[in-house]
Tab-separated table of C-alpha atoms and ligand atoms in Angstrom:
chain	number	residue	atom	x	y	z
A	9	MET	CA	-143.496	24.680	-201.664
A	10	TYR	CA	-141.375	26.353	-198.991
A	11	PRO	CA	-138.162	28.005	-200.016
A	12	ASP	CA	-135.185	26.261	-198.644
A	13	TYR	CA	-134.608	28.662	-195.790
A	14	LEU	CA	-138.140	28.009	-194.546
A	15	HIS	CA	-137.401	24.395	-193.966
A	16	GLY	CA	-135.856	25.639	-190.784
A	17	PRO	CA	-138.865	26.682	-188.737
A	18	PRO	CA	-140.964	23.515	-189.064
A	19	ALA	CA	-137.897	21.390	-188.326
A	20	ALA	CA	-137.085	23.604	-185.320
A	21	LEU	CA	-140.649	23.319	-184.052
A	22	HIS	CA	-140.460	19.597	-184.359
A	23	THR	CA	-137.179	19.574	-182.414
A	24	ILE	CA	-138.666	21.746	-179.661
A	25	LYS	CA	-141.663	19.424	-179.333
A	26	LEU	CA	-139.360	16.442	-179.151
A	27	LEU	CA	-137.219	18.167	-176.552
A	28	LEU	CA	-140.292	18.952	-174.444
A	29	ILE	CA	-141.429	15.346	-174.567
A	30	MET	CA	-137.923	14.176	-173.661
A	31	MET	CA	-137.713	16.633	-170.749
A	32	LEU	CA	-141.056	15.410	-169.405
A	33	PHE	CA	-139.849	11.843	-169.733
A	34	ILE	CA	-136.556	12.574	-167.998
A	35	GLN	CA	-138.394	14.467	-165.260
A	36	SER	CA	-140.723	11.574	-164.576
A	37	ALA	CA	-137.821	9.093	-164.619
A	38	ASN	CA	-135.911	11.488	-162.368
A	39	ALA	CA	-138.782	11.922	-159.938
A	40	GLY	CA	-137.944	8.851	-157.905
A	41	TRP	CA	-134.175	9.419	-157.691
A	42	LEU	CA	-133.099	11.182	-154.520
A	43	ASN	CA	-129.683	12.049	-153.158
A	44	GLU	CA	-129.158	13.441	-149.643
A	45	ASP	CA	-126.329	13.909	-147.150
A	46	ALA	CA	-126.258	14.352	-143.375
A	47	ASP	CA	-123.592	14.493	-140.678
A	48	ILE	CA	-124.196	11.644	-138.231
A	49	MET	CA	-121.824	9.304	-136.324
A	50	GLY	CA	-119.105	11.926	-136.606
A	51	THR	CA	-119.000	11.359	-140.352
A	52	ARG	CA	-120.730	12.183	-143.633
A	53	ILE	CA	-123.681	9.923	-144.404
A	54	SER	CA	-124.959	9.946	-147.960
A	55	VAL	CA	-127.840	8.130	-149.591
A	56	GLU	CA	-128.758	7.930	-153.243
A	57	LEU	CA	-131.793	5.864	-154.141
A	58	TYR	CA	-134.635	5.320	-156.553
A	59	HIS	CA	-138.281	4.438	-156.188
A	60	ALA	CA	-140.967	5.204	-158.762
A	61	ASN	CA	-143.114	6.522	-155.917
A	62	PRO	CA	-141.434	9.752	-154.731
A	63	ASP	CA	-143.096	9.507	-151.293
A	64	LEU	CA	-141.548	6.110	-150.773
A	65	ALA	CA	-138.192	7.366	-151.991
A	66	ARG	CA	-138.369	10.187	-149.413
A	67	ARG	CA	-139.372	7.668	-146.755
A	68	GLY	CA	-136.268	5.650	-147.691
A	69	ILE	CA	-133.988	8.635	-147.072
A	70	ALA	CA	-135.619	9.413	-143.712
A	71	THR	CA	-135.359	5.751	-142.691
A	72	VAL	CA	-131.607	5.708	-143.361
A	73	PHE	CA	-130.921	8.848	-141.317
A	74	ARG	CA	-133.148	7.625	-138.457
A	75	GLU	CA	-131.357	4.258	-138.338
A	76	MET	CA	-127.916	5.902	-138.388
A	77	ARG	CA	-128.949	8.123	-135.443
A	78	ARG	CA	-130.313	5.133	-133.538
A	79	ILE	CA	-127.083	3.148	-133.944
A	80	ASP	CA	-124.973	6.189	-133.057
A	81	ALA	CA	-126.988	6.701	-129.854
A	82	SER	CA	-126.283	3.142	-128.766
A	83	MET	CA	-122.728	2.526	-130.049
A	84	SER	CA	-120.927	5.865	-129.861
A	85	PRO	CA	-118.124	5.975	-127.292
A	86	TYR	CA	-118.543	9.767	-127.122
A	87	ILE	CA	-122.184	9.759	-125.992
A	88	LYS	CA	-122.110	9.152	-122.226
A	89	SER	CA	-125.518	7.503	-122.171
A	90	SER	CA	-124.778	5.121	-125.056
A	91	GLU	CA	-124.907	1.422	-124.339
A	92	LEU	CA	-121.250	1.124	-125.366
A	93	ALA	CA	-120.147	3.883	-122.968
A	94	ARG	CA	-122.065	2.233	-120.128
A	95	LEU	CA	-120.532	-1.137	-120.973
A	96	ASN	CA	-117.067	0.451	-120.791
A	97	ALA	CA	-117.914	2.058	-117.464
A	98	PHE	CA	-119.367	-1.019	-115.763
A	99	ALA	CA	-117.985	-4.210	-117.348
A	100	GLN	CA	-114.738	-3.824	-115.402
A	101	GLN	CA	-116.540	-4.458	-112.124
A	102	GLN	CA	-119.195	-7.013	-113.083
A	103	PRO	CA	-120.869	-8.630	-116.088
A	104	PHE	CA	-122.858	-5.996	-117.978
A	105	ALA	CA	-126.170	-7.020	-119.589
A	106	THR	CA	-126.120	-5.889	-123.226
A	107	SER	CA	-128.800	-5.753	-125.891
A	108	LYS	CA	-128.795	-8.639	-128.381
A	109	GLU	CA	-127.747	-6.204	-131.102
A	110	LEU	CA	-124.627	-4.932	-129.314
A	111	PHE	CA	-123.771	-8.424	-128.119
A	112	SER	CA	-123.899	-9.870	-131.618
A	113	LEU	CA	-121.808	-7.065	-133.156
A	114	ILE	CA	-119.175	-7.614	-130.453
A	115	ARG	CA	-119.294	-11.331	-131.228
A	116	ARG	CA	-118.761	-10.618	-134.910
A	117	SER	CA	-115.841	-8.358	-133.988
A	118	LEU	CA	-114.267	-11.267	-132.120
A	119	ASP	CA	-114.700	-13.482	-135.206
A	120	PHE	CA	-112.633	-10.914	-137.144
A	121	SER	CA	-110.028	-10.922	-134.368
A	122	GLU	CA	-109.698	-14.699	-134.755
A	123	LEU	CA	-109.593	-14.451	-138.548
A	124	THR	CA	-106.917	-11.740	-138.552
A	125	ASP	CA	-104.824	-13.140	-135.742
A	126	GLY	CA	-105.648	-10.169	-133.535
A	127	ALA	CA	-104.984	-7.390	-136.082
A	128	PHE	CA	-108.630	-6.420	-135.641
A	129	ASP	CA	-109.210	-5.988	-131.933
A	130	ILE	CA	-111.920	-3.788	-130.427
A	131	THR	CA	-109.957	-3.676	-127.137
A	132	PHE	CA	-107.431	-1.444	-129.004
A	133	ALA	CA	-109.470	1.280	-127.277
A	134	SER	CA	-107.603	0.537	-124.016
A	135	VAL	CA	-104.832	2.632	-125.594
A	136	GLY	CA	-106.894	4.342	-128.325
A	137	PHE	CA	-108.622	6.603	-125.808
A	138	LEU	CA	-105.250	8.205	-124.964
A	139	TYR	CA	-105.060	9.709	-128.484
A	140	ASP	CA	-106.856	12.918	-129.383
A	141	TYR	CA	-106.131	13.622	-133.033
A	142	ARG	CA	-107.865	16.991	-133.123
A	143	ASN	CA	-105.893	18.280	-130.142
A	144	ARG	CA	-102.700	16.513	-131.214
A	145	THR	CA	-102.387	14.509	-128.004
A	146	ARG	CA	-100.878	11.065	-127.721
A	147	PRO	CA	-99.517	8.829	-124.979
A	148	ASP	CA	-95.754	8.839	-124.373
A	149	LYS	CA	-93.891	5.537	-124.751
A	150	THR	CA	-94.382	4.427	-121.136
A	151	GLN	CA	-98.095	5.273	-121.093
A	152	ARG	CA	-98.563	3.593	-124.461
A	153	GLU	CA	-96.830	0.363	-123.460
A	154	LYS	CA	-98.685	0.179	-120.151
A	155	ALA	CA	-102.065	0.652	-121.850
A	156	ALA	CA	-101.177	-1.615	-124.799
A	157	ALA	CA	-100.733	-4.483	-122.315
A	158	LEU	CA	-104.517	-4.291	-121.803
A	159	ILE	CA	-105.274	-4.913	-125.507
A	160	ASN	CA	-106.420	-8.494	-125.927
A	161	TYR	CA	-109.807	-9.530	-127.271
A	162	ARG	CA	-109.476	-12.854	-125.431
A	163	GLU	CA	-109.919	-10.977	-122.143
A	164	LEU	CA	-113.523	-10.122	-123.057
A	165	MET	CA	-115.811	-12.545	-121.253
A	166	LEU	CA	-119.001	-13.132	-123.208
A	167	ASN	CA	-121.906	-15.098	-121.777
A	168	HIS	CA	-124.040	-16.201	-124.711
A	169	HIS	CA	-127.059	-17.214	-122.608
A	170	SER	CA	-127.415	-14.026	-120.621
A	171	THR	CA	-125.792	-11.761	-123.309
A	172	THR	CA	-123.607	-10.243	-120.596
A	173	ILE	CA	-120.050	-9.066	-121.121
A	174	ALA	CA	-117.299	-8.579	-118.557
A	175	PHE	CA	-113.716	-7.295	-118.907
A	176	SER	CA	-111.217	-9.505	-117.182
A	177	LYS	CA	-108.715	-6.674	-116.547
A	178	PRO	CA	-109.436	-3.275	-115.011
A	179	GLY	CA	-108.672	-0.424	-117.400
A	180	MET	CA	-109.804	-2.330	-120.502
A	181	ARG	CA	-112.087	-0.572	-122.976
A	182	ILE	CA	-113.687	-1.381	-126.283
A	183	ASP	CA	-114.593	0.738	-129.316
A	184	LEU	CA	-116.534	-0.332	-132.396
A	185	GLY	CA	-115.208	2.436	-134.673
A	186	GLY	CA	-113.684	-0.146	-137.036
A	187	ILE	CA	-116.946	-2.019	-137.699
A	188	ALA	CA	-120.014	-0.032	-136.578
A	189	LYS	CA	-120.328	2.166	-139.671
A	190	GLY	CA	-120.300	-0.875	-141.933
A	191	TYR	CA	-122.890	-2.535	-139.703
A	192	ALA	CA	-125.051	0.605	-139.845
A	193	VAL	CA	-124.816	0.644	-143.663
A	194	ASP	CA	-125.934	-3.008	-143.794
A	195	ARG	CA	-128.875	-2.282	-141.481
A	196	CYS	CA	-129.940	0.642	-143.681
A	197	ILE	CA	-129.758	-1.436	-146.865
A	198	SER	CA	-131.998	-4.105	-145.228
A	199	LEU	CA	-134.515	-1.466	-144.163
A	200	LEU	CA	-134.563	0.009	-147.696
A	201	GLN	CA	-135.152	-3.451	-149.141
A	202	GLU	CA	-138.045	-3.940	-146.713
A	203	LEU	CA	-139.555	-0.729	-148.087
A	204	GLY	CA	-139.364	-2.201	-151.599
A	205	ILE	CA	-136.445	-0.035	-152.735
A	206	LYS	CA	-134.267	-1.931	-155.205
A	207	GLN	CA	-131.719	0.677	-156.302
A	208	ALA	CA	-129.649	2.450	-153.672
A	209	LEU	CA	-126.199	3.420	-152.481
A	210	VAL	CA	-125.702	4.093	-148.759
A	211	THR	CA	-122.383	5.526	-147.569
A	212	ALA	CA	-121.140	6.245	-144.044
A	213	GLY	CA	-117.694	7.844	-144.220
A	214	GLY	CA	-115.505	5.240	-145.922
A	215	ASP	CA	-118.093	2.453	-145.922
A	216	SER	CA	-120.634	1.916	-148.700
A	217	ARG	CA	-123.035	-0.702	-149.952
A	218	MET	CA	-125.147	-0.676	-153.092
A	219	ILE	CA	-128.165	-2.569	-154.403
A	220	GLY	CA	-129.442	-2.558	-157.995
A	221	ASP	CA	-127.959	-0.333	-160.665
A	222	ARG	CA	-127.721	3.417	-161.165
A	223	TRP	CA	-129.595	4.523	-164.279
A	224	GLY	CA	-128.941	1.129	-165.853
A	225	ARG	CA	-125.208	1.339	-165.155
A	226	PRO	CA	-122.892	0.195	-162.355
A	227	TRP	CA	-122.147	2.576	-159.498
A	228	SER	CA	-118.785	4.330	-159.743
A	229	ILE	CA	-116.792	4.163	-156.543
A	230	GLY	CA	-113.735	6.365	-156.284
A	231	ILE	CA	-110.688	5.550	-154.173
A	232	ARG	CA	-109.065	8.809	-153.233
A	233	ASP	CA	-105.383	9.500	-153.494
A	234	PRO	CA	-104.295	9.226	-149.829
A	235	ARG	CA	-102.018	12.263	-150.179
A	236	ASN	CA	-104.263	14.501	-152.293
A	237	GLU	CA	-107.922	14.845	-151.387
A	238	ASP	CA	-108.779	16.312	-154.790
A	239	LYS	CA	-107.364	13.371	-156.719
A	240	LEU	CA	-108.583	9.817	-157.205
A	241	ALA	CA	-106.155	6.903	-157.142
A	242	ALA	CA	-108.694	4.652	-158.915
A	243	VAL	CA	-112.354	4.501	-159.911
A	244	ILE	CA	-114.115	1.148	-159.937
A	245	PRO	CA	-117.525	0.335	-161.408
A	246	LEU	CA	-119.421	-1.915	-158.972
A	247	LEU	CA	-122.777	-3.659	-158.635
A	248	GLY	CA	-124.352	-5.476	-155.687
A	249	VAL	CA	-121.434	-5.288	-153.262
A	250	ALA	CA	-120.094	-3.364	-150.288
A	251	VAL	CA	-116.844	-1.413	-150.323
A	252	SER	CA	-114.840	0.121	-147.470
A	253	THR	CA	-111.727	2.236	-147.401
A	254	SER	CA	-109.488	2.750	-144.370
A	255	GLY	CA	-106.834	5.432	-144.665
A	256	ASP	CA	-104.199	7.152	-142.569
A	257	TYR	CA	-105.560	10.555	-143.686
A	258	GLN	CA	-108.949	10.406	-142.005
A	259	ARG	CA	-107.965	11.380	-138.470
A	260	TYR	CA	-104.326	12.208	-137.841
A	261	PHE	CA	-101.700	14.729	-136.859
A	262	GLU	CA	-98.000	14.874	-137.597
A	263	GLU	CA	-95.165	15.391	-135.172
A	264	ASN	CA	-91.484	15.449	-136.218
A	265	GLY	CA	-92.444	13.910	-139.549
A	266	VAL	CA	-94.320	11.008	-137.905
A	267	ARG	CA	-97.994	10.542	-138.677
A	268	TYR	CA	-100.157	9.611	-135.696
A	269	HIS	CA	-103.497	8.352	-137.020
A	270	HIS	CA	-106.546	6.476	-135.874
A	271	ILE	CA	-105.757	2.891	-136.931
A	272	ILE	CA	-103.862	1.236	-134.116
A	273	ASP	CA	-101.639	-1.806	-134.286
A	274	PRO	CA	-102.793	-3.849	-131.253
A	275	GLY	CA	-99.269	-5.251	-130.863
A	276	SER	CA	-97.672	-1.868	-130.141
A	277	GLY	CA	-100.535	0.526	-129.374
A	278	ASP	CA	-98.999	2.827	-132.009
A	279	SER	CA	-100.474	3.754	-135.413
A	280	ALA	CA	-99.987	1.172	-138.163
A	281	ARG	CA	-97.648	2.702	-140.744
A	282	GLU	CA	-97.011	0.226	-143.557
A	283	LEU	CA	-99.821	1.429	-145.829
A	284	GLN	CA	-101.577	4.665	-146.748
A	285	SER	CA	-104.948	3.163	-147.585
A	286	VAL	CA	-106.824	-0.108	-147.942
A	287	THR	CA	-110.006	-0.656	-149.931
A	288	ILE	CA	-111.958	-3.877	-149.509
A	289	ILE	CA	-114.784	-5.104	-151.745
A	290	GLY	CA	-117.064	-7.828	-150.398
A	291	PRO	CA	-120.634	-8.999	-149.932
A	292	ASP	CA	-121.606	-6.861	-146.921
A	293	ALA	CA	-120.347	-3.677	-145.307
A	294	THR	CA	-119.818	-5.114	-141.811
A	295	THR	CA	-117.270	-7.484	-143.354
A	296	THR	CA	-115.607	-4.911	-145.626
A	297	ASP	CA	-115.405	-2.371	-142.775
A	298	ALA	CA	-113.753	-4.796	-140.354
A	299	LEU	CA	-111.427	-6.132	-143.050
A	300	SER	CA	-110.279	-2.721	-144.280
A	301	THR	CA	-109.161	-1.829	-140.754
A	302	SER	CA	-107.613	-5.289	-140.316
A	303	VAL	CA	-105.641	-5.279	-143.574
A	304	PHE	CA	-104.417	-1.764	-142.783
A	305	VAL	CA	-102.885	-3.177	-139.597
A	306	LEU	CA	-101.612	-6.374	-141.242
A	307	GLY	CA	-99.727	-4.474	-143.939
A	308	LEU	CA	-98.992	-5.317	-147.557
A	309	GLU	CA	-97.845	-8.917	-147.518
A	310	SER	CA	-99.941	-10.459	-144.715
A	311	GLY	CA	-102.918	-8.309	-145.711
A	312	LEU	CA	-102.956	-9.480	-149.331
A	313	GLU	CA	-102.297	-13.039	-148.238
A	314	LEU	CA	-105.412	-12.979	-146.040
A	315	ILE	CA	-107.589	-11.455	-148.785
A	316	ASN	CA	-106.353	-13.906	-151.436
A	317	ARG	CA	-107.436	-16.773	-149.156
A	318	MET	CA	-111.019	-15.413	-149.088
A	319	SER	CA	-112.917	-16.215	-152.269
A	320	ASP	CA	-115.537	-13.455	-152.049
A	321	ILE	CA	-113.257	-10.586	-150.988
A	322	ASP	CA	-111.078	-8.255	-153.088
A	323	ALA	CA	-108.667	-5.534	-152.079
A	324	ILE	CA	-106.747	-2.546	-153.398
A	325	LEU	CA	-103.887	-1.363	-151.201
A	326	VAL	CA	-101.875	1.844	-151.478
A	327	ASP	CA	-98.366	1.525	-150.035
A	328	GLN	CA	-96.160	4.246	-148.539
A	329	THR	CA	-94.785	5.175	-151.983
A	330	GLY	CA	-98.312	5.651	-153.347
A	331	GLN	CA	-98.163	2.476	-155.440
A	332	LEU	CA	-101.360	0.427	-155.856
A	333	HIS	CA	-101.480	-3.315	-155.122
A	334	TYR	CA	-104.415	-5.506	-156.144
A	335	SER	CA	-105.644	-8.851	-154.784
A	336	ASP	CA	-105.541	-11.794	-157.201
A	337	ASN	CA	-109.173	-11.486	-158.382
A	338	LEU	CA	-108.618	-7.862	-159.366
A	339	GLN	CA	-105.602	-8.473	-161.601
A	340	SER	CA	-107.819	-7.810	-164.658
A	341	VAL	CA	-108.708	-4.348	-163.272
A	342	LYS	CA	-104.997	-3.747	-162.664
A	343	LYS	CA	-104.211	-4.761	-166.242
A	344	LYS	CA	-106.786	-2.274	-167.605
A	345	ASP	CA	-105.320	0.403	-165.349
A	346	ASP	CA	-101.798	-0.362	-166.579
A	347	ASP	CA	-102.967	-0.299	-170.217
A	348	VAL	CA	-104.602	3.110	-169.709
A	349	LYS	CA	-101.425	4.404	-168.045
A	350	SER	CA	-99.059	3.069	-170.714
A	351	SER	CA	-101.172	4.411	-173.591
A	352	ALA	CA	-101.293	7.791	-171.799
A	353	ALA	CA	-97.500	7.614	-171.439
A	354	ARG	CA	-97.173	6.853	-175.165
A	355	ARG	CA	-99.298	9.897	-175.979
A	356	THR	CA	-97.168	12.174	-173.799
A	357	PRO	CA	-94.119	13.376	-175.744
B	28	AMP	P1	-111.826	2.475	-140.344
B	28	AMP	O1	-111.897	3.853	-140.840
B	28	AMP	O2	-112.973	1.615	-140.685
B	28	AMP	O3	-110.525	1.811	-140.614
B	28	AMP	O4	-111.930	2.543	-138.772
B	28	AMP	C1	-110.969	3.186	-138.010
B	28	AMP	C2	-111.460	3.098	-136.609
B	28	AMP	O5	-111.345	1.760	-136.166
B	28	AMP	C3	-110.672	3.918	-135.655
B	28	AMP	O6	-111.126	5.239	-135.576
B	28	AMP	C4	-110.903	3.157	-134.366
B	28	AMP	O7	-112.144	3.520	-133.815
B	28	AMP	C5	-111.014	1.710	-134.819
B	28	AMP	N1	-109.750	0.954	-134.734
B	28	AMP	C6	-108.474	1.432	-134.768
B	28	AMP	N2	-107.579	0.434	-134.704
B	28	AMP	C7	-108.303	-0.729	-134.615
B	28	AMP	C8	-107.948	-2.111	-134.520
B	28	AMP	N3	-106.688	-2.524	-134.519
B	28	AMP	N4	-108.960	-3.008	-134.437
B	28	AMP	C9	-110.251	-2.610	-134.434
B	28	AMP	N5	-110.637	-1.335	-134.525
B	28	AMP	C10	-109.687	-0.394	-134.628
B	29	MG	MG1	-113.102	-0.366	-140.971
């Protein structure tokens, strides 16, 4: 018989053994989860994924970064040799032969222009190139209006047989900044699926897409407070979707209290100023990316109206007062949010 106080050591030993077994188990379950970041496409790319085979998991990460670099090299307007830069340089004089990939992303962009009544328009770049947010440069009113007259997606001449594109007006330019990151995320998710990876989250700046779950739970996606980078305006648990946020805080400068930022209203050539941020949830990241930019331009009423017409798309908008607005399908999330807020208010004296 052990005295009472000696019951301790055997129990402690047992606990230590159990802990060791648990640690080994957690380590082996952990082995296939990887999480890595890189700066590509002028933004932060992050990948979190699982595969039981750690070599395959590592291959998944490398595949994502390689694909992001490949798309950047062909679609960046800043890389002189990119296909997009060459298209901008030559399509004003004669039809420019594009790759099938670039051609079909431009075609998809035009579908979003039709859907949004021109709020999404890749020819915004005809004026967009006159802004330099880092150096606080912008066109004056005359320059802006002159260049804005060149914004019109209908002036892009696409030949579907030869995959050539021509600009019908000299001075026109295009930029895929409102859709290319989402497209890149979709490409990466397909490549991961081809590798047999079933649980992953790929993010490029404000555009993410996830497959499978995260440790048996949904992924948590945070929507940041547009006026405080350390605070979240909302956190949403999600599975099997894409989510994109467009905000007026990503690239901007202020002058005399006016915020000049990177989302341009094609009608005026000036920054769109009705909202602070737009988050779109949908089936793929190309769609959510294009729609987050579009709804930002459309503003509160027309933006929500468009999203409520689309059965598989949801949205959370933050207006200029910081108030959140939800699309119809998300009213239950809003209700939970309100309940949490009102019970917190009740607790506060
Ligand atoms: P996002 O962060 O997805 O909203 O993308 C913003 C980027 O979209 C900008 O940096 C521009 O490259 C591009 N963009 C700005 N305004 C428009 C517009 N009206 N239509 C399409 N693309 C735009
Ligand atoms: Mg976008």
